[in-house]
mmCIF file with all atom_site columns, C-alpha atoms in Angstrom:
data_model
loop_
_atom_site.group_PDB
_atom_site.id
_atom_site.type_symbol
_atom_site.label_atom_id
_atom_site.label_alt_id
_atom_site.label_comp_id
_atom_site.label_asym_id
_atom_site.label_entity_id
_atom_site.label_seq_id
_atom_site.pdbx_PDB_ins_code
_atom_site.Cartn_x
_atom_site.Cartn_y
_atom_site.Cartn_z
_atom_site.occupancy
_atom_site.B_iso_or_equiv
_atom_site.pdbx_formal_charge
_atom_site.auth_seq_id
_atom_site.auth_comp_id
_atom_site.auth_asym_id
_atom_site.auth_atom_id
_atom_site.pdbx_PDB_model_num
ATOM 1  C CA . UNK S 1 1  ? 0.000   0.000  0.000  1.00 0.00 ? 474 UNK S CA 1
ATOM 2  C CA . UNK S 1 2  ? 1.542   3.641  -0.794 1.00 0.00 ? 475 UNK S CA 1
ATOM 3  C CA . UNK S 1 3  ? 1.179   6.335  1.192  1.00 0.00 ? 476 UNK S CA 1
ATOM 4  C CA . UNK S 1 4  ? -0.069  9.994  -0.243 1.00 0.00 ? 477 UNK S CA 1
ATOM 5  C CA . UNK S 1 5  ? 1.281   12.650 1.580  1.00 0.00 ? 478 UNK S CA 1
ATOM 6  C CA . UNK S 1 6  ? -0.156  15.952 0.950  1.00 0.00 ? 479 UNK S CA 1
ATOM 7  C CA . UNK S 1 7  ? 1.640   18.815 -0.110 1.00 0.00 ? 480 UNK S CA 1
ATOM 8  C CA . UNK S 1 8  ? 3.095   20.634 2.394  1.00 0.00 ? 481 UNK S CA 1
ATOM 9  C CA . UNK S 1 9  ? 2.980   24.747 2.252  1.00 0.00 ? 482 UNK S CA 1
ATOM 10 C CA . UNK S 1 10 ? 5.657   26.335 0.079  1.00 0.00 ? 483 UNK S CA 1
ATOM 11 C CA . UNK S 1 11 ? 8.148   27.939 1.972  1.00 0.00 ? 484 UNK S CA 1
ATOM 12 C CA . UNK S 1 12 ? 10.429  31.137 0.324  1.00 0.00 ? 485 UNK S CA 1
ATOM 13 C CA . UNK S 1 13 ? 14.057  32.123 1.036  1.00 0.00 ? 486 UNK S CA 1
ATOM 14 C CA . UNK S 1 14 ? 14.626  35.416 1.638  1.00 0.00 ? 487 UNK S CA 1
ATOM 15 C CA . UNK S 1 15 ? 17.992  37.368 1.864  1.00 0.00 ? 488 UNK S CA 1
ATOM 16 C CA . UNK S 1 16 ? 18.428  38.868 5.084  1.00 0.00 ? 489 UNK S CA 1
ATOM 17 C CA . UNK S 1 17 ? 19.817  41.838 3.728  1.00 0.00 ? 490 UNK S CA 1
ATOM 18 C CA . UNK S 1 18 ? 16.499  42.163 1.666  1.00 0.00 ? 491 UNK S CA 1
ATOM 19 C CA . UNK S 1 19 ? 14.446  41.248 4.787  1.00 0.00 ? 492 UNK S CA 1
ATOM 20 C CA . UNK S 1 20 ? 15.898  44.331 6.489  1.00 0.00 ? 493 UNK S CA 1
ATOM 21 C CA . UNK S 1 21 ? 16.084  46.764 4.024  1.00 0.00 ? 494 UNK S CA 1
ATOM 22 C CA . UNK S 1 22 ? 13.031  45.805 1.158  1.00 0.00 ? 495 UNK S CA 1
ATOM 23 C CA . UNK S 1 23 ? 9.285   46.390 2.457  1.00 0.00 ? 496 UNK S CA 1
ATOM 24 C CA . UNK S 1 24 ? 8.594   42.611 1.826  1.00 0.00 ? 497 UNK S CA 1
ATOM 25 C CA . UNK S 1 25 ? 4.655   41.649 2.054  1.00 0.00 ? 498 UNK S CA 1
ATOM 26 C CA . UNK S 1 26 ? 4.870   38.312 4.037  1.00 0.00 ? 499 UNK S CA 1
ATOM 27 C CA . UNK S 1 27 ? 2.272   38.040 6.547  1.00 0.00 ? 500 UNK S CA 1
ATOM 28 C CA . UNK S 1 28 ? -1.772  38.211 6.567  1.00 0.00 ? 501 UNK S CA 1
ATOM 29 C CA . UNK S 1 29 ? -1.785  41.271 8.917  1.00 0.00 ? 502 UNK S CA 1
ATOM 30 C CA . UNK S 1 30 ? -0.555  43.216 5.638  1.00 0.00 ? 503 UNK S CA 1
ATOM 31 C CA . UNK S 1 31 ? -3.023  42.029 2.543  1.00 0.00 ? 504 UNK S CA 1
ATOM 32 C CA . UNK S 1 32 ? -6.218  43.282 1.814  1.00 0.00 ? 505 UNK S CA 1
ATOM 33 C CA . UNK S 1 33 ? -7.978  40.333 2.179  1.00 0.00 ? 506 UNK S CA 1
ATOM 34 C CA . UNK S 1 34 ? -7.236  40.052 5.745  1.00 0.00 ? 507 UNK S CA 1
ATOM 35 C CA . UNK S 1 35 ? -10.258 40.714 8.042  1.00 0.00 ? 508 UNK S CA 1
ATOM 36 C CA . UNK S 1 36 ? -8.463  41.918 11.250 1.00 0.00 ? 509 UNK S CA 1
ATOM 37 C CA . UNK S 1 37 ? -11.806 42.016 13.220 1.00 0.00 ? 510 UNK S CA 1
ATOM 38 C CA . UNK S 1 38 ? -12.548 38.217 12.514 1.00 0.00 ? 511 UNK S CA 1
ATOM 39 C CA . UNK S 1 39 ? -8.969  37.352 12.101 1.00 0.00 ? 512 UNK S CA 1
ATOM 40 C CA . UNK S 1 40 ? -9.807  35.794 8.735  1.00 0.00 ? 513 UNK S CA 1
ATOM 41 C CA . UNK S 1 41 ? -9.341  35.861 4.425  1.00 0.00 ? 514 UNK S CA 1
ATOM 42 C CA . UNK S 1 42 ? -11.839 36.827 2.719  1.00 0.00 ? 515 UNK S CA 1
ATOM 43 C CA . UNK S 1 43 ? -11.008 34.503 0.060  1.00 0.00 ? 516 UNK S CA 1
ATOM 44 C CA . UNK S 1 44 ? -11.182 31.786 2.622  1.00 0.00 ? 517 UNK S CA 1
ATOM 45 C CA . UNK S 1 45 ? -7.689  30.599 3.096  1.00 0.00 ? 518 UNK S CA 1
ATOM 46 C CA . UNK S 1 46 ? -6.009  29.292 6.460  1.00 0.00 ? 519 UNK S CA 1
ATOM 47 C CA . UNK S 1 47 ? -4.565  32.217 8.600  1.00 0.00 ? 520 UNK S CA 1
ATOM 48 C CA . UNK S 1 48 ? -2.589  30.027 10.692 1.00 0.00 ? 521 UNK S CA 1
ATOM 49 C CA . UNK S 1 49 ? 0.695   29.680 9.014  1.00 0.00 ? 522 UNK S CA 1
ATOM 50 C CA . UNK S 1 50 ? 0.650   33.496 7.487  1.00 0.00 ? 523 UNK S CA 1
ATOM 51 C CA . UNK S 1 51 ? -0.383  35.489 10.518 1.00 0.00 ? 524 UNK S CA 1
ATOM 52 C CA . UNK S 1 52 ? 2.682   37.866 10.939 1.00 0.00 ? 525 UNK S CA 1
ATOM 53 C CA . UNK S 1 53 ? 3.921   35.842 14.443 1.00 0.00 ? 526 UNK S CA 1
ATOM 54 C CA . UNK S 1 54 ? 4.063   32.433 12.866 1.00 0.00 ? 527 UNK S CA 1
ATOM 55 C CA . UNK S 1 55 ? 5.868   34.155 9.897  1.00 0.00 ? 528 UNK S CA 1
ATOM 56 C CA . UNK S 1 56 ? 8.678   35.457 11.616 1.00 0.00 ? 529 UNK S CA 1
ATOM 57 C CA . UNK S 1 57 ? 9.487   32.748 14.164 1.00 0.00 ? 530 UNK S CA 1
ATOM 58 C CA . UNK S 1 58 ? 9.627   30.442 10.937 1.00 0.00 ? 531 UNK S CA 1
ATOM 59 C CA . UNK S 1 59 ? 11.909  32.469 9.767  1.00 0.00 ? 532 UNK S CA 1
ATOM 60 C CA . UNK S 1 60 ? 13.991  33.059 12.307 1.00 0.00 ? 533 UNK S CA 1
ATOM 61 C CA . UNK S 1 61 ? 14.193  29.297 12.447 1.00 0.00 ? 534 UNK S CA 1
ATOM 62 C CA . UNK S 1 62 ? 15.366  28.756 8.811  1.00 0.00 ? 535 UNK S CA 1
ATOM 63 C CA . UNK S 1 63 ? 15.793  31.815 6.824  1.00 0.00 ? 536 UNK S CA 1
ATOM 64 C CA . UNK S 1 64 ? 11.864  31.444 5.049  1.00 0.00 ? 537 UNK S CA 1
ATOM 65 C CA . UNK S 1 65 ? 8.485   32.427 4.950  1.00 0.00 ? 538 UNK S CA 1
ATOM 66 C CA . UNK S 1 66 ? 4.923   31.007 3.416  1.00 0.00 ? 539 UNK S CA 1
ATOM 67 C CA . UNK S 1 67 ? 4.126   33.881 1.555  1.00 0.00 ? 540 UNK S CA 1
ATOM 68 C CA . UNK S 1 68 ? 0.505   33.372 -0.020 1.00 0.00 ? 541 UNK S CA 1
ATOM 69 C CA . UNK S 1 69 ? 0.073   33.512 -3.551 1.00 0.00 ? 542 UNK S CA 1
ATOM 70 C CA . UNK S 1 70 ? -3.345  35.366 -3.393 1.00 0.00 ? 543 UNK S CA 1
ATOM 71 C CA . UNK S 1 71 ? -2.238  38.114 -1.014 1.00 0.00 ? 544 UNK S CA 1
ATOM 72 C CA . UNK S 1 72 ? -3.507  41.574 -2.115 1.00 0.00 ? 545 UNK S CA 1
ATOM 73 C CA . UNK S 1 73 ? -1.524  44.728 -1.291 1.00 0.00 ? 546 UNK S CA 1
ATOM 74 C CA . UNK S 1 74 ? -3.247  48.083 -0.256 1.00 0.00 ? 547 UNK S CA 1
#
């Protein structure tokens, strides 16, 4: 029997020189679609692994982020 392992979330390297000195959208708490009332997307999607906290202690861990590929900049 084989087992199907979903795919995981896409994580991104980032440069920590770009990190410091680029305004780099990376977290819910910055995209339109972000409902910070509800702490929801409007287009539906999970929160949990792009709210702004998660983001950063991933990266501090390993030098990447999950940046959504719907994310919608004011």
């Amino acid at each position: 029997m084989t087992t199907v392992n979903p795919r995981s979330i896409i994580l991104d390297s980032v440069n920590p020189k770009d990190f410091r000195e680029l305004n780099l959208i990376y977290c819910c708490e910055q995209c339109s679609y972000f409902d910070s009332k509800k702490e929801t997307c409007a287009m539906g999607f999970k929160v949990e692994k792009h709210r702004r906290e998660e983001q950063l202690r991933l990266y501090n861990l390993c030098g990447k982020f999950a940046i959504c590929r719907s994310q919608e900049i004011d």
